[in-house]
PDB file of C-alpha atoms in Angstrom:
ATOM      1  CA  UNK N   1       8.558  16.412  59.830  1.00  0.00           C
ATOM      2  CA  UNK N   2       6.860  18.010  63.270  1.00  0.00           C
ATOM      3  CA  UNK N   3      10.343  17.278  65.191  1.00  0.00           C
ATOM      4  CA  UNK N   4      12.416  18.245  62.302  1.00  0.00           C
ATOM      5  CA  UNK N   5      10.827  21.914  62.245  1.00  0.00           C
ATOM      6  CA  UNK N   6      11.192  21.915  66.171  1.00  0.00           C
ATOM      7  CA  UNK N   7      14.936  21.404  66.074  1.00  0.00           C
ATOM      8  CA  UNK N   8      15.449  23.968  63.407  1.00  0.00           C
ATOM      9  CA  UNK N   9      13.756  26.611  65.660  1.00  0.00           C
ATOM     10  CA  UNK N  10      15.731  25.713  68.721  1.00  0.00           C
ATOM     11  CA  UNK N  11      18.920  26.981  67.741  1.00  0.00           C
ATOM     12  CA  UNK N  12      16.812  30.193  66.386  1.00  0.00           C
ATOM     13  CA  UNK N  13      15.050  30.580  69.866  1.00  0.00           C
ATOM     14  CA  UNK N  14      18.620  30.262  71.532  1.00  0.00           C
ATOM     15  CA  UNK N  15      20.671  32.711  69.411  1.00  0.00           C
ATOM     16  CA  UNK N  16      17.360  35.233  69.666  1.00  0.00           C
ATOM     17  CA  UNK N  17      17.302  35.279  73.502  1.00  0.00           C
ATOM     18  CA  UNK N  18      21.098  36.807  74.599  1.00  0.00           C
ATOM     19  CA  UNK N  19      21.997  35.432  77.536  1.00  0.00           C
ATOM     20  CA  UNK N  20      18.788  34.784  79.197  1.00  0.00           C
ATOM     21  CA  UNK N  21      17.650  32.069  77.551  1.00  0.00           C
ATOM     22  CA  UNK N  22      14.488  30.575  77.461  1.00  0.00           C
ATOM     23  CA  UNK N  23      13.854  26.633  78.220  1.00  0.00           C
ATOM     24  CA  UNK N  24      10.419  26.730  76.968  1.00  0.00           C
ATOM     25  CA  UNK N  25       9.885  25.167  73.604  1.00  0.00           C
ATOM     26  CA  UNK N  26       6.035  25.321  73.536  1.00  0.00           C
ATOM     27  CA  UNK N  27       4.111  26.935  70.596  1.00  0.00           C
ATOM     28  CA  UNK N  28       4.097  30.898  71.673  1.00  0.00           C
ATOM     29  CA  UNK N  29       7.876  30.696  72.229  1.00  0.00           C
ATOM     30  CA  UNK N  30       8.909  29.024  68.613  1.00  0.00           C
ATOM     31  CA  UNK N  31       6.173  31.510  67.422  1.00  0.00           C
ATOM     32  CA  UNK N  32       8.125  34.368  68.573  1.00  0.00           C
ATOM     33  CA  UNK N  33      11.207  33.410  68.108  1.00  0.00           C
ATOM     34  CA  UNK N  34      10.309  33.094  63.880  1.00  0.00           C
ATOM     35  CA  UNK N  35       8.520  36.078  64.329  1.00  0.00           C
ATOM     36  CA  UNK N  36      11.733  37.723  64.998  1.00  0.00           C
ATOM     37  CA  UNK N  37      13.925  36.504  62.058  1.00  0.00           C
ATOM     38  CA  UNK N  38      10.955  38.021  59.652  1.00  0.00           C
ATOM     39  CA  UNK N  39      10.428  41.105  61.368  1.00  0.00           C
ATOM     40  CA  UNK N  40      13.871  42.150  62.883  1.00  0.00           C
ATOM     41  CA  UNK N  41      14.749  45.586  61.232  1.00  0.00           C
ATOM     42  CA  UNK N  42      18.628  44.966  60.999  1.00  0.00           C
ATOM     43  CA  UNK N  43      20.335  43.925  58.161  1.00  0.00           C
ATOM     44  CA  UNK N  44      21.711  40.644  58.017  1.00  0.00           C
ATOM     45  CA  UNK N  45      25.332  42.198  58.188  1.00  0.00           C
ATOM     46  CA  UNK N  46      24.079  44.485  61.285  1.00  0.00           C
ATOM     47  CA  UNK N  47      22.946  41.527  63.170  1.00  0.00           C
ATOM     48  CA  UNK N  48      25.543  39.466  62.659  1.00  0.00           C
ATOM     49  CA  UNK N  49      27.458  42.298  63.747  1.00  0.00           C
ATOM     50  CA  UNK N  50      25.608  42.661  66.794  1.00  0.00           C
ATOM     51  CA  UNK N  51      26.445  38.764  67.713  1.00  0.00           C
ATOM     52  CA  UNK N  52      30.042  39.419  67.353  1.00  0.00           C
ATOM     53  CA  UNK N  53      29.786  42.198  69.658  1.00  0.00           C
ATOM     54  CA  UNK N  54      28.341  40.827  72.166  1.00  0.00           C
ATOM     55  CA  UNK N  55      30.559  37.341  71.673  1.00  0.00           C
ATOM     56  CA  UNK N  56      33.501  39.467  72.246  1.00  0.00           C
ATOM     57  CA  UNK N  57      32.209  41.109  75.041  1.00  0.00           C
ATOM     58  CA  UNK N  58      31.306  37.945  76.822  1.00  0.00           C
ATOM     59  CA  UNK N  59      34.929  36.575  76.176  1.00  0.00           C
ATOM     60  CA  UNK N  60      36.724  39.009  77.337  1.00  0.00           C
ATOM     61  CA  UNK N  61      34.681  38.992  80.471  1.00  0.00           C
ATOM     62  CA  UNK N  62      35.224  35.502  81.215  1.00  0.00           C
ATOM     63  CA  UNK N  63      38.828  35.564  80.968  1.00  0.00           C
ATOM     64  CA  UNK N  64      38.894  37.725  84.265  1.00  0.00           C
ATOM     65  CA  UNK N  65      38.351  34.702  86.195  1.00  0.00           C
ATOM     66  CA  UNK N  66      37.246  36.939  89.636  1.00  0.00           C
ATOM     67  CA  UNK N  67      34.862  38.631  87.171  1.00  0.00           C
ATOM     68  CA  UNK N  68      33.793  35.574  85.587  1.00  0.00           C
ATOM     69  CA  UNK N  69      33.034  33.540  89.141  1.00  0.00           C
ATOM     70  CA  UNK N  70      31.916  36.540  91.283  1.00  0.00           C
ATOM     71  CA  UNK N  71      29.786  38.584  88.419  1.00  0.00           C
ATOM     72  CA  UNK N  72      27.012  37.539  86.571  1.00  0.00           C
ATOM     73  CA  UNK N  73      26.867  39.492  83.453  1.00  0.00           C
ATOM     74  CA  UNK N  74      23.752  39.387  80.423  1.00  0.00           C
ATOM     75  CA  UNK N  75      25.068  41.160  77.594  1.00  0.00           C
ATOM     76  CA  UNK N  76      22.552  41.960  74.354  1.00  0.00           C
ATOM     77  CA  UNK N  77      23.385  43.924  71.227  1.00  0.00           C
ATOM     78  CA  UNK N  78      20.852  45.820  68.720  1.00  0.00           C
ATOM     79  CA  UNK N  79      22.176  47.590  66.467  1.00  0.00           C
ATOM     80  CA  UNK N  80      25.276  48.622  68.072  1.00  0.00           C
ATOM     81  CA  UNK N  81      23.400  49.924  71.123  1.00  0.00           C
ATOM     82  CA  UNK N  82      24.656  47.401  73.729  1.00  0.00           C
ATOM     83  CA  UNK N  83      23.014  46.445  77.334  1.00  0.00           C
ATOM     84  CA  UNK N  84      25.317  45.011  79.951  1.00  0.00           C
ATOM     85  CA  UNK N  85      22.658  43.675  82.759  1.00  0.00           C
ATOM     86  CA  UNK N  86      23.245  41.276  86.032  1.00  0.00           C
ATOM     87  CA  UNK N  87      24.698  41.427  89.130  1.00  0.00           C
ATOM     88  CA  UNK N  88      28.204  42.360  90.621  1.00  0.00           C
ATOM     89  CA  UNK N  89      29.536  42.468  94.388  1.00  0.00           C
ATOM     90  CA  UNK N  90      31.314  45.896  94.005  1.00  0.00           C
ATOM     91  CA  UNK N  91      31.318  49.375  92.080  1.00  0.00           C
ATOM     92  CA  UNK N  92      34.916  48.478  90.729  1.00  0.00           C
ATOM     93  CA  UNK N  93      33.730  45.138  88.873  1.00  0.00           C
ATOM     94  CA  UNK N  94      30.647  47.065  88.020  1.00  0.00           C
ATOM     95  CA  UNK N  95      33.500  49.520  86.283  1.00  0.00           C
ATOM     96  CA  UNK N  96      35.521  47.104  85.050  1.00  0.00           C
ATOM     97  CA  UNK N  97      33.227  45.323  83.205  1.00  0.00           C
ATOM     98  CA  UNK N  98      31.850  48.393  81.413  1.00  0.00           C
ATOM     99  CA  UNK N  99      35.559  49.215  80.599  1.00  0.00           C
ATOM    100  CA  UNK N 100      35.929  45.909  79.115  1.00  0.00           C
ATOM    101  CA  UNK N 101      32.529  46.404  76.578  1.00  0.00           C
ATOM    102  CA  UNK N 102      34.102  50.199  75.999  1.00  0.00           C
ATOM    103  CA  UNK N 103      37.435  48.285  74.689  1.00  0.00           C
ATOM    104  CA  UNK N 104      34.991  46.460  71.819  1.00  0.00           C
ATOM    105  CA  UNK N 105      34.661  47.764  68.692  1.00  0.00           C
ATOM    106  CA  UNK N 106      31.266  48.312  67.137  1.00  0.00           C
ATOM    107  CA  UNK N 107      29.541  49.502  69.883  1.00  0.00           C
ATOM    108  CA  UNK N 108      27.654  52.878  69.475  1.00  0.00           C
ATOM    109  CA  UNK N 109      26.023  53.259  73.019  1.00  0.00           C
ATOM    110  CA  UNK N 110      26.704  51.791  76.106  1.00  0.00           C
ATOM    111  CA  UNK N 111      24.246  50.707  79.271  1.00  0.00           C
ATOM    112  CA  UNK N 112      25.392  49.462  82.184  1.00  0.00           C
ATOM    113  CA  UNK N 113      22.754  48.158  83.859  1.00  0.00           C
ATOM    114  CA  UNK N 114      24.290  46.210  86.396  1.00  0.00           C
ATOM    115  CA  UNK N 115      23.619  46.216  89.422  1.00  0.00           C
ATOM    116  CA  UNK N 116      25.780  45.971  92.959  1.00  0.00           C
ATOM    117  CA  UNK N 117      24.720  43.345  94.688  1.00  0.00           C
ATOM    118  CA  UNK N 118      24.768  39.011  95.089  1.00  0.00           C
ATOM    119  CA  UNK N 119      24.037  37.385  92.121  1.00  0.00           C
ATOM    120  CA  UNK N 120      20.341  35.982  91.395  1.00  0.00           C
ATOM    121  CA  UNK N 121      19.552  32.384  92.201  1.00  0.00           C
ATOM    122  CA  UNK N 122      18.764  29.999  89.226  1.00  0.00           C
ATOM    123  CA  UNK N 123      15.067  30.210  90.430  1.00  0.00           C
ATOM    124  CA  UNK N 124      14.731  33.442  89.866  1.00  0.00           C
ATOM    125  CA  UNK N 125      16.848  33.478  86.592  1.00  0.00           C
ATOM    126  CA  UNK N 126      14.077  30.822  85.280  1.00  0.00           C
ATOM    127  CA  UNK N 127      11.661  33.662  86.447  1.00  0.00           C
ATOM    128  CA  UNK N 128      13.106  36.024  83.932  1.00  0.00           C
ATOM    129  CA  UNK N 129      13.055  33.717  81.241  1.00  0.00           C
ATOM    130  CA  UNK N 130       9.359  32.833  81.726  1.00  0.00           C
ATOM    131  CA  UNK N 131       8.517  37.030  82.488  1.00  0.00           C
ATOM    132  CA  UNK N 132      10.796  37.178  78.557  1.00  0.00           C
ATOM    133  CA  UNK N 133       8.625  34.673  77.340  1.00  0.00           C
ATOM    134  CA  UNK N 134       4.983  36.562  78.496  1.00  0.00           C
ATOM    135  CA  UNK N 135       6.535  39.817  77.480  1.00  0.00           C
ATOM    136  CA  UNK N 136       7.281  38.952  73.422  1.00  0.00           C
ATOM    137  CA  UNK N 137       3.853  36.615  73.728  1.00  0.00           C
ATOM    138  CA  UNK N 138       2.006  39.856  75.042  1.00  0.00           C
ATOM    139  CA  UNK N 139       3.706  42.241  72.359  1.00  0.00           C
ATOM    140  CA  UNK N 140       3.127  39.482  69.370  1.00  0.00           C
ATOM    141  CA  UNK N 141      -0.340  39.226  70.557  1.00  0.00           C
ATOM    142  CA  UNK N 142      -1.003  43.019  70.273  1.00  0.00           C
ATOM    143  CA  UNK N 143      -3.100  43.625  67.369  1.00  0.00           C
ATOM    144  CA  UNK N 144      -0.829  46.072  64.045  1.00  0.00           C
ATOM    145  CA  UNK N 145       2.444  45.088  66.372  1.00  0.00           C
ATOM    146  CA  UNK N 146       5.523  43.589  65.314  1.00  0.00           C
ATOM    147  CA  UNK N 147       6.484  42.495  68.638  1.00  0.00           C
ATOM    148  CA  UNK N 148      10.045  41.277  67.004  1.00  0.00           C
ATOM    149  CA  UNK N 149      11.188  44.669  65.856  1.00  0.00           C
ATOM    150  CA  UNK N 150      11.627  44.420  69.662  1.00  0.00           C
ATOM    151  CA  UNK N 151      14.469  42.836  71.597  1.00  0.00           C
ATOM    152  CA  UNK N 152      13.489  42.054  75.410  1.00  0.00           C
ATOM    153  CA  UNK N 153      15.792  40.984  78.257  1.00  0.00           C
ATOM    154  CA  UNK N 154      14.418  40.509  81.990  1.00  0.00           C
ATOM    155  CA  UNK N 155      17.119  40.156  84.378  1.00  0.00           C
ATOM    156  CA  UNK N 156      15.870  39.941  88.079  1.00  0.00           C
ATOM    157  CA  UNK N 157      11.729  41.013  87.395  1.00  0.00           C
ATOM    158  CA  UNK N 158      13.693  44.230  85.173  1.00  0.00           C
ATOM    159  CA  UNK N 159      12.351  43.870  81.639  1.00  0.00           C
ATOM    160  CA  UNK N 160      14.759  45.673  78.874  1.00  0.00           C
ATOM    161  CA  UNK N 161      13.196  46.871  75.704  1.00  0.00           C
ATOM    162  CA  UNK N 162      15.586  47.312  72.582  1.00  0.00           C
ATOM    163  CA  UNK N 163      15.202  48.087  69.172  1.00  0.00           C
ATOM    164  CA  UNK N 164      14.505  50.543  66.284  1.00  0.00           C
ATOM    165  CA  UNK N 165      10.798  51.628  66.587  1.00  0.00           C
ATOM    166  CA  UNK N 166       8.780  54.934  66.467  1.00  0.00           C
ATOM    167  CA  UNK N 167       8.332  57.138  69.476  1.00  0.00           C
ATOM    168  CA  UNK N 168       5.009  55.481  69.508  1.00  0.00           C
ATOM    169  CA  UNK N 169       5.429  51.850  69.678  1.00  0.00           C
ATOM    170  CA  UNK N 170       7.941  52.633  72.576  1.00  0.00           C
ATOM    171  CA  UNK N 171       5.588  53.876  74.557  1.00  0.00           C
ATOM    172  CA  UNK N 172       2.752  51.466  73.843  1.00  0.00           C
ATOM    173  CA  UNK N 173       5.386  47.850  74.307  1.00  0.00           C
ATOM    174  CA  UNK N 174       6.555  49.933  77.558  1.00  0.00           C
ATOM    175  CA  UNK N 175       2.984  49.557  78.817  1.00  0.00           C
ATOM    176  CA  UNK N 176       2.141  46.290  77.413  1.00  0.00           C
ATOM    177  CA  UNK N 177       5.382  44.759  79.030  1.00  0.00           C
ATOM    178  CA  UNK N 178       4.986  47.100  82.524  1.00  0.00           C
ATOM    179  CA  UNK N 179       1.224  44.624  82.682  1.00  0.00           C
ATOM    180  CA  UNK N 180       3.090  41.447  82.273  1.00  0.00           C
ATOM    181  CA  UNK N 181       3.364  39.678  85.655  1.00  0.00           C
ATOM    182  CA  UNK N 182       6.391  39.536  87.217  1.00  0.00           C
ATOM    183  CA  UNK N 183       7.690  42.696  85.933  1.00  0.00           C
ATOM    184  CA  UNK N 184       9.335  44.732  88.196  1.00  0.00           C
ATOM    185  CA  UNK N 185      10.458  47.884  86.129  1.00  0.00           C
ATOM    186  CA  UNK N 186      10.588  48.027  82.238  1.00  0.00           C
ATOM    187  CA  UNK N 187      13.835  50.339  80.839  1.00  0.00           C
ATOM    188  CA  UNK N 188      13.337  51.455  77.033  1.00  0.00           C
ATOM    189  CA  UNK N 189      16.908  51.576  75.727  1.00  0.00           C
ATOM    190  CA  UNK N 190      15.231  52.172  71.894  1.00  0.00           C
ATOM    191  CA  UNK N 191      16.602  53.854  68.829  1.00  0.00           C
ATOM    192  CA  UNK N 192      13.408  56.509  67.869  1.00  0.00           C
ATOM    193  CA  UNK N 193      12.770  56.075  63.837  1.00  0.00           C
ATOM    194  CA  UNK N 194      10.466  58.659  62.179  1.00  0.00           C
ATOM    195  CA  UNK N 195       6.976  57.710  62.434  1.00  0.00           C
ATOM    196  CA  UNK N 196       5.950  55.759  59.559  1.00  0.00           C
TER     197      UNK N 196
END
């Protein structure tokens, strides 16, 4: 029964990472990642909504094959607000790949986050993955916080906070994530609710 309930959260902690996904399949990270299907503030329509976005997105990107070997390109989706993260050799792919995402429908904002330069190397990828890990272990850990009403991406040490929270718990899973190891820089790319 143990290994059954381990392969059903698998798929759960893949689909909940984005494109950064992490390896780890160790207590806190199946914690989290069930955490997040009980406390995620989107409708089931919404989310799904959000995984077609970002689907598209990702398509469309790797069907520019100089884009698709040259680029590397993490693309997450909450509630229509929609981070493009990674690396890129030039301003013009940078561009184009934000012109691409613009073409998708769905999306409500748009944050190009990429940056201009060689893309990571898989050690530091796995970095990010484990700095993803800490950060929704620190948040879930946080006494009264519902770490899952966040989303969190770290691409090269950059942590990226999404989702639909108070003004409040912004500011206070800002700080939690900025004391995480690791972490370079945390960006809050959150949709402010009235405080509750």
């Amino acid at each position: 029964m143990k290994y059954l309930k381990l392969l059903i959260l698998i798929p759960l902690m893949i689909n909940l990472q984005g494109c950064v996904t992490a390896a780890l399949v160790g207590g806190t990270a199946a914690g989290v990642a069930a955490t997040s299907v009980i406390y995620d503030k989107r409708s089931h329509s919404v989310a799904e909504k959000d995984h077609q976005i970002r689907k598209a997105i990702i398509v469309q990107i790797n069907n520019q094959t100089d884009l698709h070997n040259q680029c590397r390109v993490v693309v997450n989706s909450y509630n229509g607000w929609v981070l493009l993260a990674g690396q890129a050799p030039t301003a013009a792919m940078k561009q184009q790949i934000e012109s691409i995402a613009n073409n998708v429908s769905g999306i409500k904002r748009l944050y190009n986050e990429i940056e201009i330069r060689p893309v990571i190397s898989h050690s530091a990828r796995m970095q990010d993955e484990w700095i993803t890990t800490k950060v929704k272990s620190t948040l879930l850990g946080h006494q009264g916080f519902k770490s899952a009403e966040i989303n969190v991406t770290t691409e090269n040490g950059i942590v990226y906070l999404q989702g639909i929270v108070t003004q409040q718990q912004g500011e206070k899973s800002a700080v939690l994530a900025s004391d995480v190891s690791g972490v370079r820089k945390v960006v809050k790319l959150f949709e402010y609710a009235p405080n509750q």
